Amino acid sequence: MQNPFPANMSSYVAGQIAKLEDEQRRQAEITAAYAASDIFAGIDGTGVFNNQQYQLEFQNSFVNRIFREWNTPAKFYRRGPSIDGVATANLAFAAFEHVYKLYSQKNGRPKRIFLAGYSRGGAAATKVCDLLQDRGVPVHGLFLFDAVDRAMLITPGFIPKNVEYCFHARRDPRSNSRNSFGSYGTKAHRDTTVYRERFFYCTHGGMGGVPWLHADPDGYINEAENINLGKPIIQNPVLRSLALTNPATAGLVISDHLARQGNNAYRAAGRTNVTLQQDKAGSAEVGQWMFAALRELRKDNATAHVPTS
């Protein structure tokens, strides 16, 4: 019977190892060639108007982290809109102009576009895809962190067809977090876009990498801050009297009792079913899933293993 093993097993093993190492080097070179010209643009979530305070609160958001860790200079980041959301459309157009300019530059290398957005920033990032589609430009990866479109932005009803892969991390409705926001970017053309979504048990803030740091006395997070209806008139007797003498302003004055009732109703509506520990854990799971998907997509198409769930 013929011996199935090579005469010199050590030489054979060394040769196989060398082949494997050569293949690994080749794949690394391919990945590096792609990554060297990858373009990223990210638009963060809704936050306070003050830029310094916003920067402090969103310094570790997922979109901000992707931007900071992006290993090429071809990247773009903007803070999200303030509470009124009026800047959402402008953010989309600014990101589009930056990405399209980079994509149009000729350097002989294949270029891939990656976009990410959180909350209203997710709607803006999807609009960027729509604008790029009008120019015939493909988007390799779109990463949405609990996207919403409360600003009635002129965004497409579906993920645009030029998006090859879309990953959407969404909040679990059972968390009772920002349910009034609804969701956006949940529909895709299955014949052109690989769409993957997962639900996570955390707050809307946790979905974007900014989990809450304080909760109500019973341990559950309340997303409604205390409000003071009628301020500053209620706290100033002179202004109250002046306001009541003018029919045009009298309607602005409400009693302390009604103000407390309004505040209590507002806070009751902001109650979630999520504890601080659950929010932190759920947020970490969001980051693990999305960053793993991003790493895979940045590999060469032939070697990438796209997560199925």
Short mmCIF file of N, CA and C in Angstrom, two decimals, residues 228-296:
data_model
loop_
_atom_site.label_atom_id
_atom_site.label_comp_id
_atom_site.label_asym_id
_atom_site.label_seq_id
_atom_site.Cartn_x
_atom_site.Cartn_y
_atom_site.Cartn_z
N ASN A 228 -40.70 73.61 33.52
CA ASN A 228 -41.36 74.58 34.37
C ASN A 228 -42.26 75.45 33.52
N LEU A 229 -43.47 75.00 33.33
CA LEU A 229 -44.42 75.74 32.51
C LEU A 229 -44.72 77.09 33.14
N GLY A 230 -44.72 78.11 32.34
CA GLY A 230 -45.05 79.44 32.83
C GLY A 230 -43.88 80.28 33.26
N LYS A 231 -42.68 79.70 33.32
CA LYS A 231 -41.51 80.49 33.66
C LYS A 231 -41.25 81.53 32.58
N PRO A 232 -40.70 82.70 32.92
CA PRO A 232 -40.35 83.14 34.28
C PRO A 232 -41.49 83.87 34.99
N ILE A 233 -42.64 83.98 34.33
CA ILE A 233 -43.72 84.79 34.89
C ILE A 233 -44.21 84.23 36.23
N ILE A 234 -44.30 82.92 36.34
CA ILE A 234 -44.83 82.32 37.57
C ILE A 234 -43.95 82.68 38.78
N GLN A 235 -42.65 82.74 38.58
CA GLN A 235 -41.76 82.99 39.70
C GLN A 235 -41.56 84.49 39.99
N ASN A 236 -42.14 85.33 39.20
CA ASN A 236 -41.97 86.77 39.40
C ASN A 236 -43.35 87.41 39.54
N PRO A 237 -43.77 87.73 40.76
CA PRO A 237 -45.12 88.29 40.99
C PRO A 237 -45.38 89.57 40.21
N VAL A 238 -44.37 90.42 40.06
CA VAL A 238 -44.56 91.68 39.33
C VAL A 238 -44.88 91.39 37.87
N LEU A 239 -44.09 90.52 37.26
CA LEU A 239 -44.33 90.17 35.86
C LEU A 239 -45.66 89.46 35.69
N ARG A 240 -46.03 88.67 36.72
CA ARG A 240 -47.32 87.98 36.65
C ARG A 240 -48.45 89.01 36.59
N SER A 241 -48.37 90.01 37.46
CA SER A 241 -49.43 91.03 37.51
C SER A 241 -49.50 91.81 36.21
N LEU A 242 -48.33 92.17 35.69
CA LEU A 242 -48.30 92.91 34.43
C LEU A 242 -48.88 92.08 33.29
N ALA A 243 -48.55 90.81 33.28
CA ALA A 243 -49.03 89.95 32.20
C ALA A 243 -50.53 89.78 32.26
N LEU A 244 -51.07 89.69 33.48
CA LEU A 244 -52.51 89.47 33.62
C LEU A 244 -53.32 90.70 33.22
N THR A 245 -52.71 91.87 33.25
CA THR A 245 -53.44 93.09 32.87
C THR A 245 -53.53 93.28 31.37
N ASN A 246 -52.77 92.47 30.63
CA ASN A 246 -52.76 92.58 29.17
C ASN A 246 -53.38 91.33 28.56
N PRO A 247 -54.51 91.48 27.87
CA PRO A 247 -55.16 90.29 27.28
C PRO A 247 -54.25 89.49 26.36
N ALA A 248 -53.29 90.16 25.73
CA ALA A 248 -52.41 89.47 24.79
C ALA A 248 -51.46 88.51 25.49
N THR A 249 -51.17 88.79 26.78
CA THR A 249 -50.22 87.94 27.51
C THR A 249 -50.85 87.18 28.66
N ALA A 250 -52.08 87.49 28.99
CA ALA A 250 -52.71 86.84 30.14
C ALA A 250 -52.80 85.33 29.94
N GLY A 251 -53.00 84.92 28.70
CA GLY A 251 -53.12 83.48 28.44
C GLY A 251 -51.83 82.72 28.64
N LEU A 252 -50.70 83.44 28.74
CA LEU A 252 -49.42 82.79 28.94
C LEU A 252 -49.17 82.44 30.39
N VAL A 253 -49.98 82.99 31.28
CA VAL A 253 -49.78 82.78 32.71
C VAL A 253 -50.65 81.63 33.18
N ILE A 254 -50.04 80.64 33.79
CA ILE A 254 -50.79 79.53 34.35
C ILE A 254 -50.42 79.40 35.82
N SER A 255 -51.24 78.74 36.55
CA SER A 255 -51.01 78.61 37.98
C SER A 255 -49.87 77.62 38.25
N ASP A 256 -49.31 77.75 39.44
CA ASP A 256 -48.27 76.80 39.85
C ASP A 256 -48.82 75.38 39.83
N HIS A 257 -50.07 75.23 40.22
CA HIS A 257 -50.69 73.90 40.25
C HIS A 257 -50.74 73.28 38.85
N LEU A 258 -51.17 74.08 37.87
CA LEU A 258 -51.22 73.56 36.50
C LEU A 258 -49.83 73.29 35.96
N ALA A 259 -48.86 74.11 36.36
CA ALA A 259 -47.48 73.89 35.92
C ALA A 259 -46.97 72.56 36.44
N ARG A 260 -47.26 72.26 37.71
CA ARG A 260 -46.82 70.99 38.29
C ARG A 260 -47.52 69.82 37.60
N GLN A 261 -48.80 69.99 37.31
CA GLN A 261 -49.53 68.93 36.62
C GLN A 261 -48.92 68.66 35.24
N GLY A 262 -48.60 69.74 34.54
CA GLY A 262 -48.00 69.58 33.22
C GLY A 262 -46.65 68.89 33.29
N ASN A 263 -45.86 69.26 34.28
CA ASN A 263 -44.55 68.65 34.46
C ASN A 263 -44.68 67.16 34.79
N ASN A 264 -45.62 66.83 35.67
CA ASN A 264 -45.81 65.43 36.05
C ASN A 264 -46.26 64.58 34.86
N ALA A 265 -47.15 65.14 34.05
CA ALA A 265 -47.62 64.41 32.87
C ALA A 265 -46.48 64.20 31.88
N TYR A 266 -45.65 65.22 31.72
CA TYR A 266 -44.53 65.13 30.79
C TYR A 266 -43.54 64.06 31.25
N ARG A 267 -43.25 64.04 32.54
CA ARG A 267 -42.30 63.05 33.05
C ARG A 267 -42.88 61.65 33.02
N ALA A 268 -44.16 61.53 33.24
CA ALA A 268 -44.78 60.20 33.16
C ALA A 268 -44.66 59.62 31.76
N ALA A 269 -44.76 60.49 30.77
CA ALA A 269 -44.65 60.03 29.38
C ALA A 269 -43.22 59.66 29.02
N GLY A 270 -42.25 60.17 29.79
CA GLY A 270 -40.85 59.89 29.49
C GLY A 270 -40.30 58.66 30.18
N ARG A 271 -41.12 57.96 30.93
CA ARG A 271 -40.66 56.78 31.65
C ARG A 271 -40.34 55.64 30.69
N THR A 272 -39.20 54.99 30.91
CA THR A 272 -38.84 53.82 30.11
C THR A 272 -38.88 52.58 30.99
N ASN A 273 -38.67 51.44 30.37
CA ASN A 273 -38.58 50.17 31.10
C ASN A 273 -37.14 49.71 31.23
N VAL A 274 -36.21 50.64 31.11
CA VAL A 274 -34.79 50.31 31.04
C VAL A 274 -34.05 50.86 32.25
N THR A 275 -33.23 50.03 32.88
CA THR A 275 -32.38 50.48 33.97
C THR A 275 -31.05 50.97 33.41
N LEU A 276 -30.27 51.63 34.24
CA LEU A 276 -28.97 52.11 33.80
C LEU A 276 -28.07 50.97 33.36
N GLN A 277 -28.10 49.86 34.10
CA GLN A 277 -27.26 48.71 33.75
C GLN A 277 -27.70 48.10 32.41
N GLN A 278 -29.01 47.99 32.20
CA GLN A 278 -29.51 47.46 30.94
C GLN A 278 -29.16 48.37 29.77
N ASP A 279 -29.20 49.67 30.01
CA ASP A 279 -28.89 50.62 28.95
C ASP A 279 -27.42 50.52 28.55
N LYS A 280 -26.56 50.41 29.53
CA LYS A 280 -25.13 50.30 29.26
C LYS A 280 -24.82 49.00 28.53
N ALA A 281 -25.43 47.90 28.98
CA ALA A 281 -25.18 46.60 28.35
C ALA A 281 -25.73 46.56 26.93
N GLY A 282 -26.95 47.07 26.75
CA GLY A 282 -27.54 47.08 25.42
C GLY A 282 -26.75 47.94 24.45
N SER A 283 -26.28 49.07 24.93
CA SER A 283 -25.49 49.96 24.09
C SER A 283 -24.19 49.29 23.65
N ALA A 284 -23.57 48.56 24.57
CA ALA A 284 -22.33 47.85 24.23
C ALA A 284 -22.59 46.80 23.15
N GLU A 285 -23.73 46.13 23.21
CA GLU A 285 -24.07 45.13 22.20
C GLU A 285 -24.27 45.77 20.83
N VAL A 286 -24.87 46.96 20.83
CA VAL A 286 -25.03 47.69 19.56
C VAL A 286 -23.67 47.94 18.93
N GLY A 287 -22.75 48.47 19.73
CA GLY A 287 -21.42 48.77 19.22
C GLY A 287 -20.70 47.54 18.70
N GLN A 288 -20.79 46.44 19.43
CA GLN A 288 -20.12 45.21 19.01
C GLN A 288 -20.64 44.73 17.66
N TRP A 289 -21.96 44.75 17.49
CA TRP A 289 -22.55 44.26 16.24
C TRP A 289 -22.18 45.16 15.06
N MET A 290 -22.34 46.45 15.24
CA MET A 290 -22.11 47.37 14.14
C MET A 290 -20.63 47.48 13.76
N PHE A 291 -19.75 47.54 14.73
CA PHE A 291 -18.33 47.66 14.42
C PHE A 291 -17.80 46.38 13.79
N ALA A 292 -18.33 45.22 14.21
CA ALA A 292 -17.93 43.96 13.57
C ALA A 292 -18.36 43.94 12.11
N ALA A 293 -19.57 44.41 11.84
CA ALA A 293 -20.06 44.46 10.46
C ALA A 293 -19.21 45.42 9.63
N LEU A 294 -18.84 46.55 10.20
CA LEU A 294 -18.02 47.52 9.48
C LEU A 294 -16.66 46.93 9.14
N ARG A 295 -16.06 46.23 10.09
CA ARG A 295 -14.75 45.62 9.83
C ARG A 295 -14.83 44.62 8.68
N GLU A 296 -15.89 43.83 8.65
CA GLU A 296 -16.05 42.85 7.58
C GLU A 296 -16.23 43.52 6.23
#
